[in-house]
Tab-separated table of C-alpha atoms in Angstrom:
chain	number	residue	atom	x	y	z
A	321	MET	CA	25.969	-8.704	-19.333
A	322	PHE	CA	23.350	-11.078	-17.918
A	323	VAL	CA	21.833	-12.374	-21.157
A	324	GLN	CA	23.535	-15.748	-20.709
A	325	ASN	CA	21.280	-16.329	-17.675
A	326	LEU	CA	18.225	-16.367	-19.940
A	327	ASN	CA	16.917	-19.217	-22.070
A	328	PRO	CA	16.114	-18.604	-25.759
A	329	THR	CA	12.463	-17.690	-25.147
A	330	GLN	CA	13.467	-15.295	-22.378
A	331	GLN	CA	16.098	-13.742	-24.654
A	332	GLU	CA	13.445	-13.128	-27.320
A	333	ILE	CA	11.244	-11.447	-24.734
A	334	LEU	CA	14.180	-9.351	-23.496
A	335	LEU	CA	14.738	-8.057	-27.033
A	336	LYS	CA	11.032	-7.226	-27.454
A	337	LEU	CA	10.888	-5.466	-24.090
A	338	ALA	CA	14.126	-3.619	-24.899
A	339	ASP	CA	12.562	-2.299	-28.118
A	340	ASP	CA	9.406	-1.294	-26.246
A	341	LEU	CA	11.431	0.385	-23.497
A	342	MET	CA	13.505	2.339	-26.007
A	343	LEU	CA	10.318	3.719	-27.559
A	344	SER	CA	8.513	4.360	-24.257
A	345	ASP	CA	9.742	7.950	-23.999
A	346	GLY	CA	9.071	8.653	-27.671
A	347	VAL	CA	12.762	9.166	-28.465
A	348	LYS	CA	15.014	6.724	-30.328
A	349	ASP	CA	18.510	7.394	-29.032
A	350	GLN	CA	21.612	6.066	-30.781
A	351	ARG	CA	23.126	4.947	-27.451
A	352	GLU	CA	20.039	2.866	-26.728
A	353	GLU	CA	20.104	1.349	-30.213
A	354	ASP	CA	23.809	0.542	-29.785
A	355	LEU	CA	23.145	-1.150	-26.444
A	356	ILE	CA	20.298	-3.203	-27.930
A	357	ARG	CA	22.724	-4.375	-30.634
A	358	ILE	CA	25.188	-5.402	-27.910
A	359	ILE	CA	22.467	-7.243	-26.011
A	360	LYS	CA	21.407	-9.004	-29.221
A	361	SER	CA	25.018	-10.026	-29.900
A	362	GLN	CA	25.063	-11.743	-26.498
A	363	CYS	CA	21.914	-13.730	-27.293
A	364	ASN	CA	21.901	-17.126	-28.948
A	365	ALA	CA	22.675	-16.795	-32.662
A	366	ASP	CA	19.142	-17.463	-33.957
A	367	ILE	CA	17.312	-15.191	-31.511
A	368	SER	CA	15.119	-12.344	-32.704
A	369	SER	CA	12.626	-10.135	-30.925
A	370	LYS	CA	9.535	-12.080	-29.851
A	371	LYS	CA	6.620	-10.703	-31.799
A	372	GLU	CA	3.758	-11.737	-29.554
A	373	PHE	CA	3.477	-12.755	-25.925
A	374	GLU	CA	1.180	-11.955	-23.053
A	375	LEU	CA	2.813	-9.414	-20.776
A	376	SER	CA	0.520	-10.588	-17.981
A	377	GLY	CA	2.166	-14.032	-18.191
A	378	LEU	CA	5.693	-12.704	-17.735
A	379	ALA	CA	6.108	-14.310	-14.307
A	380	ASN	CA	5.315	-17.710	-15.830
A	381	LEU	CA	8.117	-17.244	-18.376
A	382	PHE	CA	10.651	-15.845	-15.885
A	383	VAL	CA	10.290	-18.219	-12.953
A	384	SER	CA	13.684	-18.115	-11.252
A	385	LYS	CA	14.906	-15.089	-9.339
A	386	LYS	CA	18.087	-15.235	-11.436
A	387	ALA	CA	16.106	-14.857	-14.666
A	388	LYS	CA	13.925	-12.078	-13.247
A	389	VAL	CA	16.873	-10.092	-11.926
A	390	SER	CA	18.851	-10.645	-15.139
A	391	LEU	CA	15.969	-9.285	-17.223
A	392	LEU	CA	15.518	-6.251	-14.996
A	393	LEU	CA	19.236	-5.433	-14.863
A	394	GLU	CA	19.418	-5.486	-18.655
A	395	LEU	CA	16.340	-3.273	-18.972
A	396	ILE	CA	17.445	-0.832	-16.271
A	397	GLY	CA	20.854	-0.533	-17.935
A	398	LEU	CA	19.140	0.207	-21.240
A	399	ALA	CA	16.901	2.809	-19.596
A	400	HIS	CA	20.034	4.620	-18.403
A	401	ALA	CA	21.916	4.291	-21.711
A	402	ASP	CA	20.966	7.751	-22.962
A	403	GLY	CA	21.752	9.384	-19.617
A	404	ASP	CA	18.096	10.177	-18.979
A	405	TYR	CA	16.087	7.708	-16.896
A	406	GLY	CA	12.762	9.387	-17.626
A	407	LYS	CA	9.384	8.893	-16.005
A	408	GLU	CA	8.086	6.820	-18.942
A	409	GLU	CA	11.051	4.448	-18.711
A	410	MET	CA	10.706	4.287	-14.930
A	411	ALA	CA	7.002	3.438	-15.269
A	412	PHE	CA	7.846	0.730	-17.822
A	413	ILE	CA	10.481	-0.818	-15.507
A	414	ASN	CA	8.103	-0.615	-12.528
A	415	GLU	CA	5.397	-2.400	-14.521
A	416	ILE	CA	7.780	-5.204	-15.503
A	417	ALA	CA	8.990	-5.548	-11.903
A	418	LEU	CA	5.391	-5.708	-10.669
A	419	LEU	CA	4.544	-8.407	-13.223
A	420	LEU	CA	7.613	-10.372	-12.107
A	421	ASN	CA	6.617	-10.035	-8.438
A	422	ILE	CA	9.761	-8.045	-7.628
A	423	ASN	CA	9.084	-5.721	-4.711
A	424	SER	CA	9.973	-2.036	-4.739
A	425	SER	CA	12.841	-2.495	-2.286
A	426	ASP	CA	14.533	-5.092	-4.493
A	427	LEU	CA	13.885	-2.964	-7.585
A	428	SER	CA	15.457	0.018	-5.867
A	429	GLN	CA	18.538	-2.091	-5.084
A	430	LEU	CA	18.791	-3.165	-8.726
A	431	GLU	CA	18.509	0.428	-9.901
A	432	SER	CA	21.183	1.511	-7.394
A	433	TRP	CA	23.487	-1.274	-8.581
A	434	VAL	CA	23.141	-0.174	-12.210
A	435	ILE	CA	23.830	3.464	-11.277
A	436	SER	CA	26.904	2.396	-9.280
A	437	LEU	CA	28.177	0.336	-12.197
A	438	LEU	CA	27.676	3.243	-14.603
A	439	ASP	CA	29.538	5.549	-12.208
A	440	LEU	CA	32.427	3.072	-12.036
A	441	MET	CA	32.505	2.867	-15.817
A	442	LYS	CA	32.794	6.671	-16.004
A	443	VAL	CA	35.729	6.520	-13.582
A	444	SER	CA	37.433	3.851	-15.684
A	445	VAL	CA	37.079	6.012	-18.809
A	446	LYS	CA	38.701	8.919	-16.960
A	447	LEU	CA	41.517	6.650	-15.807
A	448	MET	CA	42.204	5.676	-19.417
A	449	GLU	CA	42.500	9.250	-20.618
A	450	GLU	CA	45.962	10.453	-21.469
């Protein structure tokens, strides 16, 4: 949804972090894999997961607030894809936010926004039922 706000290098990092996040709880869920495929389809055509980068340098690669928030919204959405935002995923997201210099209040707002969006999507599915 926000992939277009990221440059090619940032998109590669998003894909790598998405893979890492999916595996953080030790469970590969089909819904998470499907969402990663959707995210990848929104990336530039020649983008693949970045193999190596220094996590500690994340803030240097995501300089603008728009890029930082876009990355976090994508990752938070992925963390919720299987319906279980577990402690491992939460710790992973918190670490990324910390590295991006996003404070806990802003992170909480981002998480609330994602939850609200997911709730609205559930309502829309119900509205479409016959």
